[in-house]
Coordinates of C-alpha atoms in Angstrom, one line a residue:
M24 CA 11.7 3.7 -29.7
C25 CA 13.3 1.6 -32.5
N26 CA 15.0 3.4 -35.4
N27 CA 14.5 0.5 -37.8
L28 CA 11.3 -0.1 -39.7
P29 CA 8.4 -1.6 -37.7
L30 CA 7.0 -5.0 -38.4
L31 CA 3.8 -4.3 -36.5
G32 CA 1.0 -3.3 -38.8
L33 CA 2.3 -5.3 -41.8
T34 CA -0.1 -7.7 -43.5
L35 CA 0.9 -11.3 -44.4
A36 CA 1.5 -10.4 -48.0
E37 CA 3.8 -7.5 -46.9
L38 CA 5.7 -9.8 -44.5
R39 CA 6.2 -12.4 -47.2
D40 CA 7.5 -9.7 -49.7
L41 CA 9.8 -8.3 -47.0
C42 CA 11.3 -11.8 -46.4
T43 CA 11.9 -12.5 -50.1
S44 CA 13.5 -9.0 -50.5
L45 CA 16.0 -10.0 -47.8
G46 CA 16.7 -13.4 -49.5
M47 CA 14.7 -15.3 -46.9
P48 CA 12.0 -17.9 -47.7
A49 CA 8.5 -16.4 -48.2
F50 CA 7.0 -18.8 -45.6
T51 CA 9.1 -16.9 -43.0
G52 CA 6.5 -14.1 -43.4
G53 CA 3.8 -16.4 -42.0
Q54 CA 6.0 -17.3 -39.1
I55 CA 6.6 -13.6 -38.3
A56 CA 2.8 -13.0 -38.5
K57 CA 2.2 -15.6 -35.9
W58 CA 4.9 -14.2 -33.6
L59 CA 3.4 -10.7 -33.9
Y60 CA -0.3 -11.2 -33.9
T61 CA -0.6 -14.5 -31.8
A62 CA 2.4 -14.5 -29.5
H63 CA 2.8 -10.7 -29.2
V64 CA 6.6 -10.8 -29.0
S65 CA 8.6 -7.7 -28.0
S66 CA 11.7 -8.5 -30.0
I67 CA 12.8 -10.4 -33.1
D68 CA 15.1 -12.5 -30.9
E69 CA 12.0 -14.2 -29.5
M70 CA 11.0 -15.6 -32.9
T71 CA 12.8 -18.8 -32.2
N72 CA 11.6 -20.9 -35.1
I73 CA 13.4 -18.5 -37.5
S74 CA 17.1 -19.3 -37.9
K75 CA 19.5 -17.1 -35.9
K76 CA 21.1 -16.0 -39.1
N77 CA 17.7 -14.8 -40.5
R78 CA 16.8 -13.2 -37.2
M79 CA 20.0 -11.2 -37.3
L80 CA 19.4 -10.2 -40.9
L81 CA 15.8 -9.2 -40.0
A82 CA 17.0 -7.1 -37.0
E83 CA 19.4 -5.2 -39.2
H84 CA 16.5 -3.5 -40.9
Y85 CA 13.4 -4.1 -38.8
C86 CA 12.1 -4.2 -35.2
V87 CA 8.8 -5.3 -33.8
G88 CA 7.8 -1.6 -33.4
A89 CA 5.7 -1.9 -30.2
M90 CA 5.8 1.2 -28.0
P91 CA 4.6 1.1 -24.4
H92 CA 2.2 3.8 -23.1
K93 CA 3.7 7.0 -21.6
E94 CA 1.0 7.8 -19.2
E95 CA -1.9 5.9 -17.5
L96 CA -4.9 7.4 -15.7
I97 CA -7.3 5.1 -13.7
S98 CA -10.8 6.1 -12.8
V99 CA -12.7 5.1 -9.7
D100 CA -15.1 3.2 -12.0
G101 CA -12.2 1.0 -13.5
T102 CA -11.9 2.9 -16.7
K103 CA -8.3 3.5 -17.8
K104 CA -7.0 6.1 -20.2
Y105 CA -3.6 5.5 -21.8
L106 CA -1.4 7.9 -23.7
F107 CA 0.5 6.2 -26.5
P108 CA 3.3 7.6 -28.6
V109 CA 3.1 7.3 -32.4
A110 CA 5.7 7.1 -35.1
S111 CA 5.5 10.9 -35.7
G112 CA 6.6 11.6 -32.1
K113 CA 3.1 12.8 -31.1
Y114 CA 0.7 11.2 -28.7
V115 CA -2.8 9.7 -28.9
E116 CA -5.3 8.4 -26.3
A117 CA -6.8 4.9 -25.9
V118 CA -9.5 4.2 -23.3
Y119 CA -10.0 0.8 -21.7
I120 CA -13.6 0.3 -20.4
P121 CA -14.3 -2.8 -18.4
D122 CA -18.0 -3.6 -17.8
K123 CA -18.9 -7.0 -16.2
D124 CA -18.1 -9.7 -18.7
R125 CA -17.1 -7.1 -21.4
A126 CA -14.0 -5.0 -21.9
T127 CA -13.9 -2.4 -24.6
L128 CA -11.0 -0.5 -26.0
C129 CA -11.6 2.9 -27.6
V130 CA -8.7 3.5 -30.1
S131 CA -7.6 6.6 -32.0
C132 CA -6.7 6.8 -35.7
Q133 CA -5.3 10.3 -36.1
V134 CA -3.4 13.0 -34.2
G135 CA -5.9 15.8 -34.0
C136 CA -8.8 15.9 -36.5
K137 CA -9.9 17.9 -39.5
M138 CA -13.6 17.7 -38.7
N139 CA -13.4 20.4 -36.0
C140 CA -16.7 19.5 -34.4
L141 CA -17.7 22.2 -31.9
F142 CA -18.0 19.9 -28.9
C143 CA -14.8 17.9 -29.5
Q144 CA -11.5 18.7 -27.8
T145 CA -9.6 16.7 -30.4
G146 CA -10.8 19.0 -33.1
K147 CA -9.4 22.0 -31.2
Q148 CA -5.9 20.5 -31.6
G149 CA -6.1 20.9 -35.4
F150 CA -4.9 18.1 -37.6
E151 CA -1.4 16.8 -37.1
G152 CA -1.3 13.6 -39.1
S153 CA -2.9 10.2 -39.6
L154 CA -1.7 7.1 -37.7
T155 CA -0.2 4.1 -39.5
A156 CA -1.8 0.7 -39.2
G157 CA 1.0 -0.1 -36.8
D158 CA 0.2 3.0 -34.6
I159 CA -3.4 1.9 -34.5
L160 CA -2.6 -1.7 -33.6
N161 CA 0.0 -0.6 -31.0
Q162 CA -2.8 0.7 -28.8
I163 CA -4.0 -3.0 -28.6
Y164 CA -0.6 -4.7 -28.9
S165 CA 0.9 -2.7 -26.0
L166 CA -2.2 -2.5 -23.8
P167 CA -1.5 -4.0 -20.4
D168 CA -5.1 -5.3 -20.3
R169 CA -5.0 -6.8 -23.9
E170 CA -5.9 -10.3 -22.9
K171 CA -9.2 -9.1 -21.3
L172 CA -10.4 -7.3 -24.4
T173 CA -13.7 -8.4 -26.0
N174 CA -14.5 -5.3 -28.2
I175 CA -12.8 -2.5 -30.0
V176 CA -14.4 0.8 -31.0
F177 CA -12.8 3.3 -33.4
M178 CA -14.2 6.3 -31.5
G179 CA -11.1 7.9 -30.2
Q180 CA -9.2 10.8 -31.7
G181 CA -9.6 11.4 -35.4
E182 CA -12.1 10.6 -38.2
P183 CA -11.6 6.9 -39.3
M184 CA -12.9 7.6 -42.8
D185 CA -10.3 10.3 -43.3
N186 CA -7.6 7.6 -42.6
L187 CA -9.5 4.8 -44.3
D188 CA -6.6 2.8 -45.8
N189 CA -4.9 2.4 -42.5
V190 CA -8.1 1.7 -40.6
L191 CA -9.0 -1.0 -43.2
K192 CA -5.5 -2.4 -42.9
A193 CA -5.7 -2.5 -39.1
T194 CA -9.2 -4.1 -39.1
E195 CA -8.0 -6.7 -41.7
I196 CA -5.1 -7.7 -39.3
L197 CA -7.6 -7.9 -36.4
T198 CA -10.1 -10.1 -38.2
T199 CA -8.1 -12.4 -40.5
E200 CA -7.0 -15.9 -39.6
W201 CA -3.3 -15.1 -39.8
G202 CA -3.8 -12.0 -37.6
Y203 CA -5.8 -11.7 -34.4
A204 CA -8.7 -13.8 -35.9
W205 CA -11.4 -11.7 -34.2
S206 CA -14.9 -11.6 -35.5
P207 CA -15.6 -8.3 -37.2
R208 CA -18.7 -8.2 -35.0
R209 CA -16.4 -7.3 -32.1
I210 CA -15.3 -4.1 -33.9
T211 CA -17.2 -0.8 -34.4
V212 CA -15.9 2.0 -36.6
S213 CA -17.4 5.4 -36.2
S214 CA -17.7 8.3 -38.7
V215 CA -19.2 11.8 -39.0
G216 CA -20.2 10.6 -42.5
I217 CA -17.8 11.1 -45.4
K218 CA -20.0 9.7 -48.1
D219 CA -17.6 8.2 -50.6
K220 CA -15.2 6.8 -48.0
L221 CA -18.1 5.5 -45.9
K222 CA -19.5 3.6 -49.0
R223 CA -16.0 2.1 -49.5
F224 CA -15.9 1.0 -45.9
L225 CA -19.3 -0.6 -46.1
D226 CA -18.3 -2.5 -49.2
E227 CA -14.9 -3.7 -48.0
S228 CA -15.5 -4.3 -44.3
E229 CA -17.9 -6.3 -42.2
C230 CA -17.3 -4.4 -39.0
H231 CA -20.2 -2.6 -37.2
V232 CA -20.8 1.1 -38.2
A233 CA -21.6 4.0 -35.9
I234 CA -22.6 7.4 -37.3
S235 CA -22.2 10.6 -35.3
L236 CA -25.6 12.2 -35.6
H237 CA -26.0 14.7 -32.7
T238 CA -28.9 16.6 -34.4
P239 CA -31.2 15.7 -37.3
I240 CA -31.6 19.3 -38.4
H241 CA -29.2 20.3 -41.2
E242 CA -28.6 23.9 -40.2
Q243 CA -27.9 23.1 -36.6
R244 CA -25.7 20.1 -37.5
A245 CA -23.6 22.3 -39.8
Q246 CA -23.0 24.6 -36.8
L247 CA -22.0 21.7 -34.5
M248 CA -20.3 19.6 -37.2
P249 CA -18.8 21.5 -40.2
A250 CA -18.7 18.2 -42.2
E251 CA -22.4 18.5 -42.6
R252 CA -21.9 21.2 -45.2
G253 CA -20.2 18.8 -47.5
F254 CA -21.8 15.5 -46.4
A255 CA -25.4 16.1 -45.3
I256 CA -26.9 13.6 -42.9
E257 CA -29.9 13.1 -45.2
D258 CA -27.5 11.9 -47.9
I259 CA -25.6 9.7 -45.5
V260 CA -28.9 8.0 -44.3
A261 CA -29.9 7.5 -47.9
L262 CA -26.6 5.7 -48.5
L263 CA -27.1 3.5 -45.4
R264 CA -30.5 2.5 -46.6
Q265 CA -28.9 0.6 -49.5
Y266 CA -27.3 -1.8 -47.0
D267 CA -28.7 -4.7 -44.9
F268 CA -28.3 -4.2 -41.2
S269 CA -31.0 -6.7 -40.2
H270 CA -28.7 -9.6 -39.5
Q271 CA -25.4 -9.6 -37.5
R272 CA -23.9 -6.4 -38.7
R273 CA -25.1 -3.5 -36.6
L274 CA -25.7 0.2 -37.5
S275 CA -25.9 2.7 -34.6
F276 CA -26.2 6.5 -34.3
E277 CA -24.3 8.4 -31.6
Y278 CA -26.2 11.3 -30.2
I279 CA -24.6 13.6 -27.6
V280 CA -27.5 15.3 -25.8
F281 CA -27.0 19.0 -25.2
D282 CA -29.3 20.8 -22.8
G283 CA -31.9 22.9 -24.6
Q284 CA -30.1 22.4 -27.9
N285 CA -31.0 19.0 -29.3
D286 CA -33.2 17.4 -26.7
T287 CA -36.5 19.0 -27.6
P288 CA -39.7 17.4 -28.9
T289 CA -39.0 18.9 -32.4
H290 CA -35.6 17.1 -32.4
A291 CA -37.3 13.8 -31.3
R292 CA -39.8 14.0 -34.2
E293 CA -37.1 14.9 -36.7
I294 CA -35.0 11.9 -35.6
V295 CA -37.9 9.6 -36.2
R296 CA -38.6 11.2 -39.6
L297 CA -34.9 10.8 -40.6
L298 CA -34.4 7.2 -39.5
R299 CA -37.9 5.7 -39.8
G300 CA -37.7 2.1 -41.2
L301 CA -33.9 1.9 -40.9
D302 CA -32.6 -1.1 -38.9
C303 CA -30.5 0.7 -36.3
R304 CA -30.1 1.7 -32.7
I305 CA -29.4 5.1 -31.1
N306 CA -27.0 5.7 -28.3
L307 CA -27.7 8.8 -26.2
I308 CA -24.5 10.2 -24.7
R309 CA -23.9 12.7 -21.9
F310 CA -21.7 15.6 -22.9
H311 CA -18.3 15.7 -21.2
Q312 CA -17.4 19.4 -20.7
I313 CA -14.4 20.8 -22.6
P314 CA -12.8 24.3 -22.1
G315 CA -14.2 27.2 -24.0
V316 CA -17.4 25.5 -25.3
D317 CA -20.8 26.9 -24.1
L318 CA -22.7 23.6 -24.1
N319 CA -24.0 21.6 -21.2
T320 CA -25.2 18.0 -21.0
S321 CA -29.0 17.4 -20.8
D322 CA -30.5 16.3 -17.5
E323 CA -31.5 12.8 -16.9
K324 CA -35.3 13.3 -17.2
K325 CA -34.9 15.0 -20.6
M326 CA -32.7 12.2 -21.8
E327 CA -35.1 9.6 -20.6
R328 CA -38.1 11.3 -22.3
L329 CA -36.1 11.4 -25.6
R330 CA -35.2 7.7 -25.2
D331 CA -38.7 6.7 -24.5
Y332 CA -40.2 8.7 -27.4
L333 CA -37.7 7.2 -29.9
T334 CA -38.2 3.7 -28.6
A335 CA -42.0 4.1 -28.7
H336 CA -41.6 5.1 -32.4
G337 CA -39.6 2.0 -33.4
L338 CA -36.1 3.3 -32.8
Y339 CA -34.2 1.1 -30.2
T340 CA -32.5 3.7 -28.0
T341 CA -30.3 3.5 -25.0
I342 CA -28.6 6.0 -22.7
R343 CA -24.9 5.2 -22.5
A344 CA -23.4 5.0 -19.1
S345 CA -20.9 7.8 -18.5
R346 CA -17.4 6.5 -17.6
G347 CA -14.1 8.0 -16.5
Q348 CA -15.5 11.3 -15.4
D349 CA -12.5 11.8 -13.0
I350 CA -9.8 11.2 -15.6
F351 CA -10.1 13.7 -18.4
A352 CA -13.3 12.0 -19.6
A353 CA -13.7 14.0 -22.9
C354 CA -11.6 12.6 -25.8
G355 CA -8.6 14.7 -26.5
L356 CA -8.2 16.3 -23.1
L357 CA -5.2 14.2 -21.9
S358 CA -3.3 14.5 -25.2
T359 CA -3.9 18.2 -25.3
A360 CA -2.6 18.5 -21.7
K361 CA 0.5 16.5 -22.8
A362 CA 1.1 18.6 -25.8
N363 CA 0.9 21.8 -23.7

């Protein structure tokens, strides 16, 4: 790990300011951006169109800042879970999920999480800090399978809206022409629904949005997800109705299905009531067991009945394929094991 300041995670404007502060031409910032986000260099010495003198000057204060993974688990289904170090000395998980002609990377944005959802192992870790934009991007930059990536989802450890500045900065670098130049339609950012931050994200980003729903009933959601007490799902849906999701930008709701808890006909009817008329899709997700939590995943027939009811009532619903069951499938299990 480099002791100098990292270049990874800096915007074009920041790179230009950095260069002028060192007495170098501002245009050198653009050259550095290309070396970082297009060429993915591992050292400043590789930036060969910058003079040797300026490379030496740059290396006195900065380094690329890329950090390789410390652990890799590979599932029989091809899913790979990586453990990446972050600047604070902690670890976070990133999960690579290949699927035919697609390859999705699930990235983390925090070490631990403040939201403390009952069913989430990351929440059991407590909150240990937010990742920098460089920490977030390093999960992509240092990924062995980086060239195969087609999509990125911010659905790993942490609540993206609780680290919004760094998430927005990372997605800016991923989507701008001087960065990775990805379409924002290749990126999905999830949230439990922190209303003011979510509104800012919707206004400032064009990436897809996924909301963690898990139950449409206020009292039950407050038990499963303490954030419901401050940010009721009814209010979040009212906010979402102010935006247009009928074109390329997609809105989805994540719904982990717990046996006998949120898979009943009452829940199905309440989901329809809550989301009726909203242009969205619903992803039903099997629960991956975590220690000390008395919840079980719903069986296939119940999930199919829920899917079919919602679809019949105008809500496009799918059952997400379960991946990586043999490699600490639940988010947070690997990093918890590492910390222990």
